[in-house]
Amino acid sequence: MKTYNVAVAGATGAVGNEMVAILEERNFPVKNLKLLASSRSVGKTISFKGTDIKVEELKEDSFKGVDIGLFSPGGAVSMKFAPIAAASGCVVIDNTSAFRMEPDIPLVVPEVNEHAIAGYKNRGIISNPNCSTIQMVVVLKPLHDFAKIKRVVVSTYQAVSGTGKKAIYELEQQVLAIYNNKEIEKKVYPHQIAFNCLPHIDSFLENGYTKEEMKMVNETRKIMGDNSIKVSATAVRIPVIYGHSESINIETEKKITADEVRKLLQGKPGITVVDNPAKNEYPMPIYAAGKDDVFVGRIREDESIENGINMWVVSDNIRKGAALNTIQIAELLIEKGLI
Ligand SMILES: NC(=O)c1ccc[n+]([C@@H]2O[C@H](COP(=O)([O-])OP(=O)(O)OC[C@H]3O[C@@H](n4cnc5c(N)ncnc54)[C@H](OP(=O)(O)O)[C@@H]3O)[C@@H](O)[C@H]2O)c1
């Protein structure tokens, strides 16, 4: 089997760390693995298949001889280094928002628009969508194909790991401080996140929405290849460590029943339906954490409109929302003989 030289840029972060773990878990055909981060991390090691690999500083010459670059070092860093890596012949799959809405850069969720992947040839870069968008479109696609979605109203309940490793630490430290009657520290979020929820993810825009909310609007349309889908989003940060939850309401052109939704989603790649209210069974972040699938439950018809469905959708934001989707894109490139 052909093997590849792989570099992970942002390897010491929440997403990068998970990418290394998933490369090992899925036995990705790695010839050589290079781990890159900022100068702060030089000297640290990360274990891969029983070997401790030293973290190197991300530099302009880091990508010589690298076939696949898996990026999650933050938007500004990707903006600078992804084109440099691509110019040296490496295919970049980028987790940041830096290139997602550029028309000649594919934005890919393999279960939804794998055909778009061929567009990587334009600039040597493929974008991985925003975590909240990925889990939503995996579920929307089969329903859109069946009943054509006109409008989506979504409210998110997003885990702190979506803000990176510093946010996980901040939540843990605030919980400890509160139990020990000490002052809490706020560095990552503008307000206390422990025992609270913040209707504020990323920065506010002039239209009153946040960037996170507008990512869900624009990225959904690009991935689904349909600009007519209307999306209204409210993104909320909650004190959960792993796993984003979403309350999703859709309005469709054609009538679709709750049973039809269950049948359409059950067994689709990447989806598990957990929908048994009689036994208190529905998706929850504590069960989705560490798993690959997008979990769907609380499927019911919206009685306030003619053709509407409500659902509750949960997935591990670091896995399907980031690291796993990235590696699935790399696997797809190999499967299709594109690299
Ligand atoms: N967390 C999620 O659920 C999620 C989902 C989708 C997309 N993303 C995106 O993925 C990116 C990373 O997220 P994260 O959650 O993994 O963040 P994180 O935990 O804060 O990790 C950031 C990583 O980037 C590295 N880095 C920072 N500045 C750098 C520089 N100047 N040069 C080289 N490396 C640098 C850090 O290295 P050091 O350790 O050396 O500082 C670390 O490895 C962000 O753009 C984020 O929006 C995250």
Tab-separated table of C-alpha atoms and ligand atoms in Angstrom:
chain	number	residue	atom	x	y	z
A	1	MET	CA	0.000	0.000	0.000
A	2	LYS	CA	1.225	3.497	-0.856
A	3	THR	CA	2.190	5.552	2.184
A	4	TYR	CA	2.362	9.325	2.598
A	5	ASN	CA	4.430	11.936	4.380
A	6	VAL	CA	1.945	13.739	6.617
A	7	ALA	CA	2.373	16.977	8.589
A	8	VAL	CA	-0.003	18.147	11.330
A	9	ALA	CA	0.209	21.932	11.801
A	10	GLY	CA	-1.212	22.893	15.213
A	11	ALA	CA	-0.403	19.414	16.564
A	12	THR	CA	-0.375	20.511	20.228
A	13	GLY	CA	-3.898	21.964	20.080
A	14	ALA	CA	-7.274	20.385	20.829
A	15	VAL	CA	-7.901	19.566	17.153
A	16	GLY	CA	-4.290	18.740	16.212
A	17	ASN	CA	-3.905	16.304	19.100
A	18	GLU	CA	-7.064	14.502	18.036
A	19	MET	CA	-5.838	14.368	14.426
A	20	VAL	CA	-2.709	12.519	15.548
A	21	ALA	CA	-4.831	10.081	17.580
A	22	ILE	CA	-7.235	9.478	14.675
A	23	LEU	CA	-4.388	8.911	12.173
A	24	GLU	CA	-3.256	6.100	14.474
A	25	GLU	CA	-6.762	4.778	15.211
A	26	ARG	CA	-7.713	4.507	11.531
A	27	ASN	CA	-4.311	3.192	10.527
A	28	PHE	CA	-3.913	6.012	8.003
A	29	PRO	CA	-1.083	5.115	5.579
A	30	VAL	CA	1.554	7.373	7.152
A	31	LYS	CA	5.153	7.044	5.941
A	32	ASN	CA	6.520	9.844	8.078
A	33	LEU	CA	4.650	12.103	10.521
A	34	LYS	CA	5.801	15.645	11.167
A	35	LEU	CA	4.299	17.558	14.100
A	36	LEU	CA	4.301	21.339	13.875
A	37	ALA	CA	3.273	24.074	16.315
A	38	SER	CA	4.518	27.439	17.542
A	39	SER	CA	8.020	27.992	18.928
A	40	ARG	CA	6.454	27.631	22.430
A	41	SER	CA	6.008	23.904	21.856
A	42	VAL	CA	9.427	23.030	20.467
A	43	GLY	CA	10.824	20.168	22.524
A	44	LYS	CA	7.434	18.724	23.487
A	45	THR	CA	6.669	15.227	22.241
A	46	ILE	CA	3.444	13.547	21.130
A	47	SER	CA	3.074	9.787	20.957
A	48	PHE	CA	2.195	8.162	17.623
A	49	LYS	CA	2.094	4.369	17.275
A	50	GLY	CA	4.326	3.907	20.309
A	51	THR	CA	6.964	6.453	19.256
A	52	ASP	CA	7.386	9.881	20.844
A	53	ILE	CA	7.624	12.393	18.006
A	54	LYS	CA	9.222	15.781	18.695
A	55	VAL	CA	7.182	18.871	17.918
A	56	GLU	CA	8.940	21.248	15.503
A	57	GLU	CA	8.321	24.927	14.899
A	58	LEU	CA	6.063	25.667	11.929
A	59	LYS	CA	8.255	27.439	9.380
A	60	GLU	CA	8.234	28.275	5.691
A	61	ASP	CA	10.413	25.268	4.841
A	62	SER	CA	8.424	22.802	6.991
A	63	PHE	CA	6.616	21.229	4.021
A	64	LYS	CA	9.476	20.040	1.812
A	65	GLY	CA	8.670	16.437	0.883
A	66	VAL	CA	5.307	16.508	2.699
A	67	ASP	CA	2.364	15.009	0.727
A	68	ILE	CA	-0.547	15.898	3.046
A	69	GLY	CA	-0.765	18.851	5.453
A	70	LEU	CA	-3.490	18.702	8.110
A	71	PHE	CA	-3.859	22.248	9.425
A	72	SER	CA	-5.374	23.643	12.643
A	73	PRO	CA	-3.000	26.395	13.830
A	74	GLY	CA	-5.543	29.263	13.823
A	75	GLY	CA	-6.846	31.383	10.952
A	76	ALA	CA	-4.034	33.919	10.587
A	77	VAL	CA	-1.356	31.205	10.694
A	78	SER	CA	-3.183	29.070	8.118
A	79	MET	CA	-3.654	32.113	5.921
A	80	LYS	CA	0.122	32.513	5.818
A	81	PHE	CA	1.342	28.912	5.749
A	82	ALA	CA	-1.313	26.954	3.809
A	83	PRO	CA	-0.423	28.611	0.457
A	84	ILE	CA	3.290	28.079	1.199
A	85	ALA	CA	2.656	24.383	1.877
A	86	ALA	CA	0.478	24.049	-1.237
A	87	ALA	CA	3.150	25.708	-3.367
A	88	SER	CA	5.628	23.087	-2.231
A	89	GLY	CA	3.344	20.360	-3.587
A	90	CYS	CA	1.528	19.348	-0.402
A	91	VAL	CA	-2.283	19.020	-0.335
A	92	VAL	CA	-3.567	21.111	2.571
A	93	ILE	CA	-6.753	20.303	4.475
A	94	ASP	CA	-7.425	23.313	6.671
A	95	ASN	CA	-9.630	23.424	9.764
A	96	THR	CA	-9.685	27.179	10.179
A	97	SER	CA	-12.152	29.620	8.668
A	98	ALA	CA	-9.398	31.241	6.552
A	99	PHE	CA	-10.415	29.846	3.138
A	100	ARG	CA	-13.867	28.334	3.655
A	101	MET	CA	-15.876	30.840	1.664
A	102	GLU	CA	-13.392	31.326	-1.180
A	103	PRO	CA	-15.218	30.180	-4.302
A	104	ASP	CA	-12.289	28.191	-5.749
A	105	ILE	CA	-11.602	26.310	-2.505
A	106	PRO	CA	-13.740	23.252	-1.799
A	107	LEU	CA	-15.565	23.051	1.551
A	108	VAL	CA	-16.124	19.365	2.115
A	109	VAL	CA	-18.121	17.002	4.309
A	110	PRO	CA	-17.623	13.558	2.717
A	111	GLU	CA	-21.180	12.335	3.479
A	112	VAL	CA	-22.638	15.425	1.768
A	113	ASN	CA	-20.510	16.728	-1.124
A	114	GLU	CA	-17.592	14.408	-1.777
A	115	HIS	CA	-17.699	15.420	-5.473
A	116	ALA	CA	-16.415	18.898	-4.494
A	117	ILE	CA	-13.084	17.421	-3.445
A	118	ALA	CA	-11.730	17.462	-7.011
A	119	GLY	CA	-11.573	21.266	-6.728
A	120	TYR	CA	-8.500	20.908	-4.486
A	121	LYS	CA	-6.468	21.159	-7.687
A	122	ASN	CA	-7.345	24.868	-7.982
A	123	ARG	CA	-5.129	25.977	-5.094
A	124	GLY	CA	-3.982	22.782	-3.398
A	125	ILE	CA	-6.213	23.576	-0.402
A	126	ILE	CA	-9.445	22.016	0.883
A	127	SER	CA	-11.348	23.614	3.764
A	128	ASN	CA	-12.931	21.723	6.600
A	129	PRO	CA	-16.198	23.410	7.609
A	130	ASN	CA	-17.114	24.877	10.993
A	131	CYS	CA	-17.923	22.229	13.624
A	132	SER	CA	-21.569	23.243	14.127
A	133	THR	CA	-22.163	23.286	10.386
A	134	ILE	CA	-20.670	19.828	9.782
A	135	GLN	CA	-22.972	17.954	12.167
A	136	MET	CA	-25.998	19.860	10.880
A	137	VAL	CA	-25.426	19.245	7.145
A	138	VAL	CA	-24.760	15.513	7.652
A	139	VAL	CA	-28.369	15.283	8.876
A	140	LEU	CA	-29.905	17.845	6.514
A	141	LYS	CA	-28.606	16.317	3.275
A	142	PRO	CA	-30.804	13.162	3.137
A	143	LEU	CA	-33.839	15.246	4.156
A	144	HIS	CA	-33.098	17.905	1.537
A	145	ASP	CA	-32.778	15.240	-1.180
A	146	PHE	CA	-36.177	13.823	-0.193
A	147	ALA	CA	-38.277	16.879	0.655
A	148	LYS	CA	-36.258	20.010	-0.333
A	149	ILE	CA	-35.512	22.149	2.689
A	150	LYS	CA	-36.746	25.737	2.415
A	151	ARG	CA	-35.708	27.044	5.829
A	152	VAL	CA	-33.650	25.959	8.839
A	153	VAL	CA	-33.893	27.497	12.320
A	154	VAL	CA	-31.074	26.245	14.535
A	155	SER	CA	-29.987	26.951	18.099
A	156	THR	CA	-26.684	25.486	19.225
A	157	TYR	CA	-25.415	24.382	22.641
A	158	GLN	CA	-21.664	24.295	22.038
A	159	ALA	CA	-18.925	22.723	24.145
A	160	VAL	CA	-15.959	24.765	25.366
A	161	SER	CA	-13.469	22.494	23.519
A	162	GLY	CA	-14.670	24.327	20.399
A	163	THR	CA	-12.615	27.281	21.625
A	164	GLY	CA	-9.479	25.146	22.047
A	165	LYS	CA	-7.411	23.769	24.900
A	166	LYS	CA	-7.279	27.064	26.860
A	167	ALA	CA	-11.087	27.099	27.127
A	168	ILE	CA	-11.219	23.553	28.519
A	169	TYR	CA	-8.717	24.652	31.181
A	170	GLU	CA	-10.733	27.809	31.926
A	171	LEU	CA	-13.951	25.866	32.561
A	172	GLU	CA	-12.168	23.321	34.777
A	173	GLN	CA	-10.418	26.059	36.772
A	174	GLN	CA	-13.634	28.061	37.247
A	175	VAL	CA	-15.493	25.000	38.553
A	176	LEU	CA	-12.651	24.313	41.016
A	177	ALA	CA	-12.495	27.984	42.082
A	178	ILE	CA	-16.246	28.162	42.706
A	179	TYR	CA	-16.222	24.970	44.805
A	180	ASN	CA	-13.280	26.332	46.789
A	181	ASN	CA	-14.877	29.760	47.294
A	182	LYS	CA	-12.138	31.512	45.315
A	183	GLU	CA	-12.239	34.244	42.643
A	184	ILE	CA	-12.686	32.870	39.137
A	185	GLU	CA	-10.376	33.849	36.266
A	186	LYS	CA	-11.809	34.934	32.898
A	187	LYS	CA	-9.329	34.956	30.032
A	188	VAL	CA	-10.952	33.103	27.132
A	189	TYR	CA	-14.596	34.162	27.539
A	190	PRO	CA	-15.889	37.611	28.531
A	191	HIS	CA	-18.089	36.073	31.270
A	192	GLN	CA	-17.990	33.139	33.657
A	193	ILE	CA	-18.648	29.942	31.653
A	194	ALA	CA	-18.950	27.550	34.628
A	195	PHE	CA	-22.658	26.991	35.482
A	196	ASN	CA	-23.604	29.541	32.833
A	197	CYS	CA	-24.363	29.798	29.108
A	198	LEU	CA	-23.208	32.528	26.763
A	199	PRO	CA	-25.273	33.507	23.693
A	200	HIS	CA	-22.069	34.663	22.077
A	201	ILE	CA	-19.625	32.615	19.937
A	202	ASP	CA	-16.944	34.450	17.940
A	203	SER	CA	-17.338	38.187	17.358
A	204	PHE	CA	-20.509	40.201	16.771
A	205	LEU	CA	-21.202	41.546	13.283
A	206	GLU	CA	-23.078	44.660	12.175
A	207	ASN	CA	-26.267	42.664	11.491
A	208	GLY	CA	-26.453	41.626	15.170
A	209	TYR	CA	-25.473	38.022	14.489
A	210	THR	CA	-22.127	36.502	15.482
A	211	LYS	CA	-19.553	35.222	13.013
A	212	GLU	CA	-20.294	31.676	14.215
A	213	GLU	CA	-23.976	32.114	13.359
A	214	MET	CA	-23.222	33.503	9.910
A	215	LYS	CA	-20.785	30.624	9.269
A	216	MET	CA	-23.740	28.264	9.734
A	217	VAL	CA	-25.769	30.278	7.213
A	218	ASN	CA	-23.123	30.604	4.506
A	219	GLU	CA	-21.253	27.326	4.864
A	220	THR	CA	-24.503	25.302	4.821
A	221	ARG	CA	-25.419	26.789	1.447
A	222	LYS	CA	-21.964	26.206	-0.018
A	223	ILE	CA	-21.728	22.572	1.148
A	224	MET	CA	-25.302	21.705	0.160
A	225	GLY	CA	-24.818	23.513	-3.173
A	226	ASP	CA	-28.106	25.375	-2.758
A	227	ASN	CA	-28.192	29.100	-2.100
A	228	SER	CA	-31.980	29.073	-1.732
A	229	ILE	CA	-31.844	27.397	1.712
A	230	LYS	CA	-32.645	29.999	4.364
A	231	VAL	CA	-30.839	29.528	7.676
A	232	SER	CA	-31.412	31.395	10.941
A	233	ALA	CA	-28.919	30.510	13.695
A	234	THR	CA	-28.366	31.310	17.369
A	235	ALA	CA	-25.061	29.973	18.701
A	236	VAL	CA	-24.653	29.447	22.446
A	237	ARG	CA	-21.628	28.304	24.460
A	238	ILE	CA	-22.432	25.984	27.372
A	239	PRO	CA	-20.269	24.467	30.122
A	240	VAL	CA	-19.833	21.057	28.467
A	241	ILE	CA	-16.325	19.921	27.525
A	242	TYR	CA	-16.871	17.722	24.440
A	243	GLY	CA	-19.897	17.536	22.136
A	244	HIS	CA	-22.007	20.182	20.458
A	245	SER	CA	-25.814	19.869	20.604
A	246	GLU	CA	-28.243	21.528	18.216
A	247	SER	CA	-31.980	22.059	18.209
A	248	ILE	CA	-32.837	22.079	14.490
A	249	ASN	CA	-36.172	23.029	12.958
A	250	ILE	CA	-36.650	22.578	9.224
A	251	GLU	CA	-39.407	23.636	6.884
A	252	THR	CA	-39.641	21.570	3.715
A	253	GLU	CA	-41.324	22.004	0.363
A	254	LYS	CA	-42.737	18.463	0.388
A	255	LYS	CA	-44.484	16.982	3.450
A	256	ILE	CA	-42.256	14.622	5.414
A	257	THR	CA	-43.381	12.713	8.509
A	258	ALA	CA	-41.326	12.017	11.630
A	259	ASP	CA	-41.318	8.291	10.713
A	260	GLU	CA	-40.037	9.069	7.231
A	261	VAL	CA	-37.259	11.198	8.755
A	262	ARG	CA	-36.231	8.293	11.041
A	263	LYS	CA	-36.223	5.868	8.103
A	264	LEU	CA	-34.265	8.256	5.872
A	265	LEU	CA	-31.593	8.892	8.504
A	266	GLN	CA	-31.235	5.430	10.051
A	267	GLY	CA	-28.318	3.578	8.534
A	268	LYS	CA	-26.951	6.542	6.570
A	269	PRO	CA	-23.142	6.734	6.805
A	270	GLY	CA	-22.078	8.802	9.794
A	271	ILE	CA	-25.550	8.966	11.386
A	272	THR	CA	-27.022	7.125	14.380
A	273	VAL	CA	-30.660	7.665	15.290
A	274	VAL	CA	-31.261	7.554	19.063
A	275	ASP	CA	-34.939	8.315	19.421
A	276	ASN	CA	-36.853	6.405	22.046
A	277	PRO	CA	-38.529	8.912	24.380
A	278	ALA	CA	-40.456	6.128	26.157
A	279	LYS	CA	-37.131	4.898	27.538
A	280	ASN	CA	-35.647	8.406	27.958
A	281	GLU	CA	-33.299	7.702	25.047
A	282	TYR	CA	-32.063	10.685	23.056
A	283	PRO	CA	-28.619	12.010	22.024
A	284	MET	CA	-26.492	13.676	24.689
A	285	PRO	CA	-22.955	15.099	24.622
A	286	ILE	CA	-21.642	12.688	27.269
A	287	TYR	CA	-22.474	9.777	24.952
A	288	ALA	CA	-21.408	11.439	21.690
A	289	ALA	CA	-17.983	12.425	23.089
A	290	GLY	CA	-15.233	10.233	21.690
A	291	LYS	CA	-17.522	8.765	19.007
A	292	ASP	CA	-17.499	9.321	15.257
A	293	ASP	CA	-21.184	9.588	14.364
A	294	VAL	CA	-23.675	12.406	14.381
A	295	PHE	CA	-26.511	11.376	16.736
A	296	VAL	CA	-30.120	12.408	16.024
A	297	GLY	CA	-33.196	12.158	18.212
A	298	ARG	CA	-36.344	13.950	19.460
A	299	ILE	CA	-37.585	13.732	15.857
A	300	ARG	CA	-41.104	15.153	15.686
A	301	GLU	CA	-43.361	17.057	13.363
A	302	ASP	CA	-43.574	20.800	13.933
A	303	GLU	CA	-47.270	21.313	14.600
A	304	SER	CA	-47.040	25.080	14.078
A	305	ILE	CA	-46.413	24.838	10.310
A	306	GLU	CA	-47.617	22.609	7.466
A	307	ASN	CA	-44.324	20.905	6.522
A	308	GLY	CA	-41.941	21.090	9.438
A	309	ILE	CA	-39.698	18.827	11.508
A	310	ASN	CA	-37.887	19.352	14.814
A	311	MET	CA	-34.746	17.386	15.739
A	312	TRP	CA	-32.010	17.278	18.362
A	313	VAL	CA	-28.554	16.626	16.882
A	314	VAL	CA	-25.373	15.935	18.872
A	315	SER	CA	-21.811	15.176	17.779
A	316	ASP	CA	-18.244	15.330	19.078
A	317	ASN	CA	-17.066	18.720	17.818
A	318	ILE	CA	-13.398	17.783	17.965
A	319	ARG	CA	-13.930	14.541	16.028
A	320	LYS	CA	-16.636	14.828	13.315
A	321	GLY	CA	-16.653	18.604	13.789
A	322	ALA	CA	-12.933	18.879	13.063
A	323	ALA	CA	-10.226	16.178	13.204
A	324	LEU	CA	-12.213	13.201	11.915
A	325	ASN	CA	-13.787	15.092	9.012
A	326	THR	CA	-10.303	16.320	8.026
A	327	ILE	CA	-8.892	12.800	7.963
A	328	GLN	CA	-11.948	11.464	6.123
A	329	ILE	CA	-11.215	14.079	3.419
A	330	ALA	CA	-7.597	12.847	3.230
A	331	GLU	CA	-8.842	9.238	2.977
A	332	LEU	CA	-11.191	10.278	0.173
A	333	LEU	CA	-8.317	11.884	-1.754
A	334	ILE	CA	-6.445	8.579	-1.559
A	335	GLU	CA	-9.516	6.451	-2.377
A	336	LYS	CA	-10.229	8.543	-5.483
A	337	GLY	CA	-6.605	8.367	-6.602
A	338	LEU	CA	-6.249	12.149	-6.386
A	339	ILE	CA	-2.929	11.988	-4.530
B	1	LIG	N1	-11.882	23.036	18.555
B	1	LIG	C1	-12.794	22.828	17.624
B	1	LIG	O1	-13.867	22.212	17.867
B	1	LIG	C2	-12.575	23.299	16.231
B	1	LIG	C3	-13.438	22.841	15.263
B	1	LIG	C4	-13.251	23.255	13.966
B	1	LIG	C5	-12.230	24.142	13.679
B	1	LIG	N2	-11.414	24.595	14.652
B	1	LIG	C6	-10.358	25.528	14.267
B	1	LIG	O2	-9.080	24.892	14.351
B	1	LIG	C7	-8.088	25.838	14.782
B	1	LIG	C8	-7.390	25.314	16.022
B	1	LIG	O3	-8.331	25.056	17.025
B	1	LIG	P1	-7.970	24.314	18.389
B	1	LIG	O4	-9.254	24.181	19.082
B	1	LIG	O5	-7.134	23.110	18.158
B	1	LIG	O6	-7.067	25.455	19.115
B	1	LIG	P2	-5.964	25.297	20.257
B	1	LIG	O7	-6.272	24.160	21.157
B	1	LIG	O8	-5.816	26.637	20.839
B	1	LIG	O9	-4.615	24.943	19.435
B	1	LIG	C9	-3.992	25.841	18.563
B	1	LIG	C10	-2.821	25.168	17.878
B	1	LIG	O10	-2.234	26.081	16.949
B	1	LIG	C11	-0.854	26.259	17.262
B	1	LIG	N3	-0.396	27.611	16.967
B	1	LIG	C12	-0.853	28.774	17.486
B	1	LIG	N4	-0.132	29.817	16.991
B	1	LIG	C13	0.780	29.282	16.137
B	1	LIG	C14	1.809	29.830	15.329
B	1	LIG	N5	2.036	31.144	15.275
B	1	LIG	N6	2.565	28.965	14.581
B	1	LIG	C15	2.348	27.649	14.632
B	1	LIG	N7	1.372	27.060	15.383
B	1	LIG	C16	0.603	27.876	16.122
B	1	LIG	C17	-0.761	25.981	18.761
B	1	LIG	O11	0.569	25.679	19.093
B	1	LIG	P3	1.145	25.992	20.576
B	1	LIG	O12	0.616	24.883	21.457
B	1	LIG	O13	2.616	25.914	20.369
B	1	LIG	O14	0.642	27.331	20.984
B	1	LIG	C18	-1.698	24.773	18.852
B	1	LIG	O15	-1.054	23.620	18.374
B	1	LIG	C19	-8.844	27.155	15.000
B	1	LIG	O16	-8.717	27.953	13.843
B	1	LIG	C20	-10.263	26.723	15.207
B	1	LIG	O17	-11.185	27.713	14.840
B	1	LIG	C21	-11.535	24.180	15.924
